[in-house]
PDB file of C-alpha atoms in Angstrom:
ATOM      1  CA  LEU W   1       0.000   0.000   0.000  1.00 92.00           C
ATOM      2  CA  TRP W   2       1.313   3.467  -0.939  1.00 91.00           C
ATOM      3  CA  TRP W   3      -0.340   6.831  -0.253  1.00 95.00           C
ATOM      4  CA  MET W   4       0.329  10.531   0.277  1.00 95.00           C
ATOM      5  CA  ASN W   5      -1.452  12.879   2.676  1.00 95.00           C
ATOM      6  CA  GLY W   6      -4.459  14.791   1.433  1.00 88.00           C
ATOM      7  CA  ASN W   7      -5.437  18.090   3.096  1.00 90.00           C
ATOM      8  CA  GLY W   8      -3.984  17.002   6.415  1.00 92.00           C
ATOM      9  CA  ARG W   9      -2.491  14.061   8.263  1.00 95.00           C
ATOM     10  CA  THR W  10      -3.673  10.887   6.583  1.00 95.00           C
ATOM     11  CA  ASP W  11      -3.453   7.431   8.102  1.00 95.00           C
ATOM     12  CA  ILE W  12      -4.282   4.644   5.661  1.00 95.00           C
ATOM     13  CA  ASP W  13      -4.083   1.099   7.021  1.00 95.00           C
ATOM     14  CA  LEU W  14      -3.319  -2.141   5.210  1.00 95.00           C
ATOM     15  CA  SER W  15      -4.706  -5.385   6.599  1.00 94.00           C
ATOM     16  CA  ALA W  16      -4.797  -9.007   5.490  1.00 95.00           C
ATOM     17  CA  VAL W  17      -7.640 -11.200   6.725  1.00 95.00           C
ATOM     18  CA  LEU W  18      -6.840 -14.922   6.719  1.00 96.00           C
ATOM     19  CA  TYR W  19      -9.471 -17.589   6.037  1.00 95.00           C
ATOM     20  CA  GLY W  20      -9.201 -21.356   5.886  1.00 95.00           C
ATOM     21  CA  THR W  21     -11.306 -23.813   3.961  1.00 91.00           C
ATOM     22  CA  GLN W  22     -15.083 -23.440   4.310  1.00 92.00           C
ATOM     23  CA  TYR W  23     -14.397 -19.695   4.779  1.00 94.00           C
ATOM     24  CA  LYS W  24     -13.376 -20.199   8.400  1.00 94.00           C
ATOM     25  CA  TYR W  25     -11.938 -16.988   9.838  1.00 94.00           C
ATOM     26  CA  LEU W  26      -8.422 -17.593  11.183  1.00 94.00           C
ATOM     27  CA  ASP W  27      -6.794 -14.248  11.972  1.00 94.00           C
ATOM     28  CA  THR W  28      -6.047 -10.722  10.820  1.00 93.00           C
ATOM     29  CA  LEU W  29      -2.720  -9.053  10.170  1.00 94.00           C
ATOM     30  CA  ALA W  30      -3.022  -5.334  10.823  1.00 92.00           C
ATOM     31  CA  TYR W  31      -1.432  -2.498  12.768  1.00 92.00           C
ATOM     32  CA  TYR W  32      -2.639  -4.187  15.973  1.00 91.00           C
ATOM     33  CA  ASN W  33      -1.399  -7.716  15.045  1.00 91.00           C
ATOM     34  CA  LEU W  34       1.868  -7.557  13.092  1.00 91.00           C
ATOM     35  CA  LYS W  35       2.955 -11.214  12.884  1.00 91.00           C
ATOM     36  CA  GLN W  36       0.967 -14.431  12.489  1.00 88.00           C
ATOM     37  CA  TYR W  37       0.696 -17.646  10.437  1.00 88.00           C
ATOM     38  CA  GLY W  38       3.923 -17.007   8.493  1.00 84.00           C
ATOM     39  CA  ALA W  39       3.074 -13.433   7.534  1.00 90.00           C
ATOM     40  CA  HIS W  40       4.588 -10.164   8.759  1.00 91.00           C
ATOM     41  CA  HIS W  41       3.151  -6.641   8.658  1.00 92.00           C
ATOM     42  CA  SER W  42       5.618  -3.791   8.143  1.00 90.00           C
ATOM     43  CA  GLY W  43       4.114  -1.673  10.919  1.00 91.00           C
ATOM     44  CA  ASP W  44       1.752   1.268  11.184  1.00 92.00           C
ATOM     45  CA  ILE W  45       2.517   4.537   9.398  1.00 91.00           C
ATOM     46  CA  VAL W  46       0.202   7.308  10.626  1.00 93.00           C
ATOM     47  CA  ASP W  47       1.281  10.307   8.526  1.00 94.00           C
ATOM     48  CA  ALA W  48       2.539  10.530   4.939  1.00 93.00           C
ATOM     49  CA  PRO W  49       3.402  14.105   3.886  1.00 94.00           C
ATOM     50  CA  LYS W  50       5.980  12.789   1.385  1.00 93.00           C
ATOM     51  CA  GLY W  51       4.294   9.434   0.831  1.00 93.00           C
ATOM     52  CA  ALA W  52       4.403   6.236   2.841  1.00 92.00           C
ATOM     53  CA  ALA W  53       4.074   2.512   2.357  1.00 91.00           C
ATOM     54  CA  GLU W  54       2.799  -0.350   4.435  1.00 93.00           C
ATOM     55  CA  PHE W  55       3.291  -3.928   3.302  1.00 90.00           C
ATOM     56  CA  ILE W  56       2.652  -7.463   4.443  1.00 92.00           C
ATOM     57  CA  ASP W  57       5.085 -10.259   3.625  1.00 90.00           C
ATOM     58  CA  LEU W  58       3.307 -13.550   2.972  1.00 91.00           C
ATOM     59  CA  ASP W  59       5.180 -16.841   3.078  1.00 90.00           C
ATOM     60  CA  ILE W  60       2.699 -18.721   0.889  1.00 91.00           C
ATOM     61  CA  GLU W  61       3.970 -22.223   1.674  1.00 92.00           C
ATOM     62  CA  ARG W  62       3.909 -21.586   5.398  1.00 93.00           C
ATOM     63  CA  LEU W  63       0.414 -20.101   5.197  1.00 95.00           C
ATOM     64  CA  ARG W  64      -0.815 -23.160   3.282  1.00 96.00           C
ATOM     65  CA  GLU W  65       0.787 -25.511   5.836  1.00 95.00           C
ATOM     66  CA  ARG W  66      -1.157 -23.709   8.567  1.00 95.00           C
ATOM     67  CA  GLY W  67      -4.474 -24.076   6.764  1.00 96.00           C
ATOM     68  CA  VAL W  68      -4.838 -20.670   5.143  1.00 96.00           C
ATOM     69  CA  ARG W  69      -6.793 -20.773   1.880  1.00 97.00           C
ATOM     70  CA  PHE W  70      -7.717 -17.106   1.315  1.00 97.00           C
ATOM     71  CA  VAL W  71      -5.899 -13.869   2.100  1.00 96.00           C
ATOM     72  CA  VAL W  72      -8.194 -10.856   1.747  1.00 95.00           C
ATOM     73  CA  MET W  73      -6.442  -7.505   1.273  1.00 95.00           C
ATOM     74  CA  VAL W  74      -8.330  -4.719   3.065  1.00 93.00           C
ATOM     75  CA  ILE W  75      -7.493  -1.005   3.045  1.00 94.00           C
ATOM     76  CA  ASN W  76      -8.964   1.404   5.626  1.00 92.00           C
ATOM     77  CA  SER W  77      -8.778   5.174   5.840  1.00 92.00           C
ATOM     78  CA  PHE W  78      -8.251   5.364   9.593  1.00 91.00           C
ATOM     79  CA  THR W  79      -8.423   9.173   9.553  1.00 91.00           C
ATOM     80  CA  THR W  80     -11.644   8.921   7.476  1.00 89.00           C
ATOM     81  CA  GLN W  81     -10.595  10.799   4.325  1.00 91.00           C
ATOM     82  CA  PRO W  82     -12.163   9.251   1.219  1.00 93.00           C
ATOM     83  CA  PHE W  83      -9.529   7.710  -1.052  1.00 94.00           C
ATOM     84  CA  CYS W  84     -10.599  10.039  -3.898  1.00 94.00           C
ATOM     85  CA  ASP W  85      -9.375  13.040  -1.838  1.00 95.00           C
ATOM     86  CA  LEU W  86      -5.781  11.764  -1.712  1.00 96.00           C
ATOM     87  CA  PRO W  87      -3.239  12.833  -4.349  1.00 96.00           C
ATOM     88  CA  GLU W  88      -1.850   9.260  -4.507  1.00 93.00           C
ATOM     89  CA  CYS W  89      -3.120   5.966  -3.168  1.00 94.00           C
ATOM     90  CA  PHE W  90      -2.460   2.572  -4.719  1.00 91.00           C
ATOM     91  CA  ALA W  91      -1.998  -1.033  -3.756  1.00 91.00           C
ATOM     92  CA  GLY W  92      -0.608  -4.131  -5.398  1.00 88.00           C
ATOM     93  CA  TRP W  93       1.672  -7.049  -4.895  1.00 87.00           C
ATOM     94  CA  MET W  94       5.269  -8.037  -5.537  1.00 82.00           C
ATOM     95  CA  LEU W  95       6.622 -11.489  -6.126  1.00 76.00           C
ATOM     96  CA  ARG W  96       9.809 -12.778  -4.548  1.00 72.00           C
ATOM     97  CA  GLN W  97      11.360 -16.112  -5.451  1.00 70.00           C
ATOM     98  CA  HIS W  98      12.521 -16.861  -1.927  1.00 67.00           C
ATOM     99  CA  PRO W  99      11.540 -15.528   1.490  1.00 60.00           C
ATOM    100  CA  ASN W 100      14.267 -13.352   2.983  1.00 63.00           C
ATOM    101  CA  SER W 101      15.841 -13.021  -0.473  1.00 67.00           C
ATOM    102  CA  GLY W 102      17.073  -9.539   0.348  1.00 68.00           C
ATOM    103  CA  GLU W 103      15.267  -8.093  -2.664  1.00 69.00           C
ATOM    104  CA  VAL W 104      14.553  -4.441  -1.976  1.00 70.00           C
ATOM    105  CA  PHE W 105      11.006  -3.333  -1.207  1.00 67.00           C
ATOM    106  CA  GLU W 106      10.192  -0.757  -3.846  1.00 66.00           C
ATOM    107  CA  PRO W 107       6.530   0.228  -4.367  1.00 64.00           C
ATOM    108  CA  ARG W 108       7.152   1.056  -8.011  1.00 61.00           C
ATOM    109  CA  THR W 109       8.109  -2.595  -8.754  1.00 65.00           C
ATOM    110  CA  LEU W 110       4.618  -3.940  -8.220  1.00 71.00           C
ATOM    111  CA  VAL W 111       3.529  -6.903 -10.343  1.00 73.00           C
ATOM    112  CA  ASP W 112       0.060  -5.392 -10.579  1.00 82.00           C
ATOM    113  CA  LYS W 113      -0.938  -1.961  -9.318  1.00 85.00           C
ATOM    114  CA  VAL W 114      -4.469  -0.972  -8.330  1.00 88.00           C
ATOM    115  CA  ASP W 115      -5.288   2.716  -8.007  1.00 91.00           C
ATOM    116  CA  ILE W 116      -7.417   3.301  -4.912  1.00 93.00           C
ATOM    117  CA  ALA W 117      -9.460   6.360  -5.876  1.00 92.00           C
ATOM    118  CA  SER W 118     -13.064   5.621  -4.923  1.00 90.00           C
ATOM    119  CA  ASN W 119     -15.270   7.832  -2.805  1.00 91.00           C
ATOM    120  CA  THR W 120     -15.099   5.447   0.139  1.00 89.00           C
ATOM    121  CA  ARG W 121     -13.005   4.804   3.231  1.00 90.00           C
ATOM    122  CA  ILE W 122     -12.723   1.001   3.173  1.00 89.00           C
ATOM    123  CA  CYS W 123     -11.983  -1.211   0.198  1.00 91.00           C
ATOM    124  CA  ILE W 124     -11.051  -4.757  -0.759  1.00 92.00           C
ATOM    125  CA  PRO W 125      -8.914  -4.518  -3.904  1.00 94.00           C
ATOM    126  CA  LEU W 126      -8.098  -8.226  -4.202  1.00 93.00           C
ATOM    127  CA  ILE W 127      -8.170 -11.671  -2.679  1.00 94.00           C
ATOM    128  CA  PHE W 128      -5.416 -14.289  -2.876  1.00 95.00           C
ATOM    129  CA  ASP W 129      -6.674 -17.856  -3.265  1.00 96.00           C
ATOM    130  CA  LEU W 130      -3.674 -19.879  -2.121  1.00 96.00           C
ATOM    131  CA  ALA W 131      -5.202 -23.255  -3.030  1.00 95.00           C
ATOM    132  CA  GLU W 132      -5.933 -22.273  -6.638  1.00 94.00           C
ATOM    133  CA  GLN W 133      -2.882 -20.006  -6.853  1.00 93.00           C
ATOM    134  CA  GLU W 134      -5.032 -17.152  -8.151  1.00 92.00           C
ATOM    135  CA  VAL W 135      -5.505 -13.480  -7.501  1.00 92.00           C
ATOM    136  CA  LEU W 136      -9.205 -12.654  -7.454  1.00 92.00           C
ATOM    137  CA  TRP W 137      -9.943  -9.111  -8.555  1.00 90.00           C
ATOM    138  CA  ALA W 138     -12.462  -7.601  -6.127  1.00 91.00           C
ATOM    139  CA  ASP W 139     -12.457  -3.763  -6.332  1.00 89.00           C
ATOM    140  CA  ILE W 140     -15.145  -3.553  -3.653  1.00 89.00           C
ATOM    141  CA  ALA W 141     -16.023  -0.741  -1.265  1.00 83.00           C
ATOM    142  CA  ILE W 142     -17.436  -1.648   2.145  1.00 76.00           C
ATOM    143  CA  ARG W 143     -19.533   0.571   4.375  1.00 68.00           C
ATOM    144  CA  GLU W 144     -17.705   1.524   7.515  1.00 62.00           C
ATOM    145  CA  GLN W 145     -19.038   1.097  11.005  1.00 56.00           C
ATOM    146  CA  PRO W 146     -20.009   4.316  12.753  1.00 48.00           C
ATOM    147  CA  ARG W 147     -17.453   4.102  15.549  1.00 49.00           C
ATOM    148  CA  TRP W 148     -14.033   2.626  14.787  1.00 55.00           C
ATOM    149  CA  ASN W 149     -12.561   2.434  11.315  1.00 63.00           C
ATOM    150  CA  ASN W 150     -10.471  -0.721  11.161  1.00 72.00           C
ATOM    151  CA  VAL W 151     -10.827  -4.171   9.668  1.00 77.00           C
ATOM    152  CA  ARG W 152     -11.730  -5.770  13.018  1.00 72.00           C
ATOM    153  CA  ASN W 153     -15.100  -3.976  12.988  1.00 73.00           C
ATOM    154  CA  ASN W 154     -15.847  -5.035   9.412  1.00 72.00           C
ATOM    155  CA  LEU W 155     -15.107  -8.767   9.458  1.00 79.00           C
ATOM    156  CA  THR W 156     -18.717  -9.629   8.622  1.00 76.00           C
ATOM    157  CA  GLY W 157     -18.577  -7.497   5.458  1.00 79.00           C
ATOM    158  CA  VAL W 158     -15.158  -8.873   4.522  1.00 84.00           C
ATOM    159  CA  SER W 159     -16.389 -12.456   4.947  1.00 83.00           C
ATOM    160  CA  LEU W 160     -19.505 -11.796   2.843  1.00 83.00           C
ATOM    161  CA  MET W 161     -17.436 -10.212   0.051  1.00 87.00           C
ATOM    162  CA  LEU W 162     -14.957 -13.127   0.103  1.00 90.00           C
ATOM    163  CA  ARG W 163     -17.794 -15.626  -0.314  1.00 87.00           C
ATOM    164  CA  ALA W 164     -19.382 -13.597  -3.114  1.00 87.00           C
ATOM    165  CA  ILE W 165     -16.165 -13.083  -5.110  1.00 89.00           C
ATOM    166  CA  SER W 166     -14.668 -16.561  -4.665  1.00 88.00           C
ATOM    167  CA  GLY W 167     -17.969 -18.288  -5.415  1.00 84.00           C
ATOM    168  CA  MET W 168     -18.793 -16.224  -8.493  1.00 82.00           C
ATOM    169  CA  VAL W 169     -19.343 -18.289 -11.624  1.00 81.00           C
ATOM    170  CA  LYS W 170     -17.713 -16.575 -14.578  1.00 79.00           C
ATOM    171  CA  PRO W 171     -17.933 -17.610 -18.213  1.00 83.00           C
ATOM    172  CA  ASP W 172     -14.754 -18.472 -20.091  1.00 88.00           C
ATOM    173  CA  LEU W 173     -13.858 -16.239 -23.038  1.00 90.00           C
ATOM    174  CA  GLN W 174     -15.072 -18.727 -25.651  1.00 92.00           C
ATOM    175  CA  THR W 175     -18.529 -18.792 -24.061  1.00 91.00           C
ATOM    176  CA  LEU W 176     -18.588 -15.025 -23.706  1.00 89.00           C
ATOM    177  CA  PHE W 177     -17.644 -14.476 -27.376  1.00 90.00           C
ATOM    178  CA  ARG W 178     -20.180 -17.085 -28.531  1.00 90.00           C
ATOM    179  CA  LEU W 179     -22.977 -15.433 -26.541  1.00 91.00           C
ATOM    180  CA  HIS W 180     -21.949 -12.038 -27.881  1.00 89.00           C
ATOM    181  CA  ALA W 181     -21.981 -13.291 -31.492  1.00 92.00           C
ATOM    182  CA  GLN W 182     -25.342 -15.042 -31.042  1.00 90.00           C
ATOM    183  CA  ALA W 183     -26.882 -11.886 -29.602  1.00 92.00           C
ATOM    184  CA  ARG W 184     -25.671  -9.767 -32.528  1.00 91.00           C
ATOM    185  CA  GLY W 185     -26.074 -12.138 -35.476  1.00 84.00           C
ATOM    186  CA  SER W 186     -24.532 -15.480 -36.216  1.00 77.00           C
ATOM    187  CA  VAL W 187     -21.503 -17.373 -34.956  1.00 74.00           C
TER     188      VAL W 187
END
């Protein structure tokens, strides 16, 4: 996660919610729980006048060994600014061949970058399915609770979105093109 302050101090928080098979909640990595299940959070940055980054290292094999199937990436605006009011806010992921490889953390080397620019304060940009070795594109905003803006207070919404995205039946491209051609003429 990378962001820059908006019109004042801006605290954006990165979290990863861990689920096992059957969507069983296991744990959350966040500013209040920095290390668990073979994953490590970089720590909480609470002000970013020149830009800041938070990241979570995931040891995929270790997570799988401990029963983790899904890792849901959640981003919260702790200081309640909508993401669209920030000059820069994006998330993504980097791949490393080996844990502790010494490769430098550099936000601009993301494999895939997602601009976070919606008029919301909580979003789920993506979900990692460790069993299928897939990244599930989510791009979902969640309503925040009225009192405390962190992932702990939104686990019900996160769980519902995980179930909806991972269980979605999507057509393959051949089917999509065939349906498109049939609707417009002949195949």
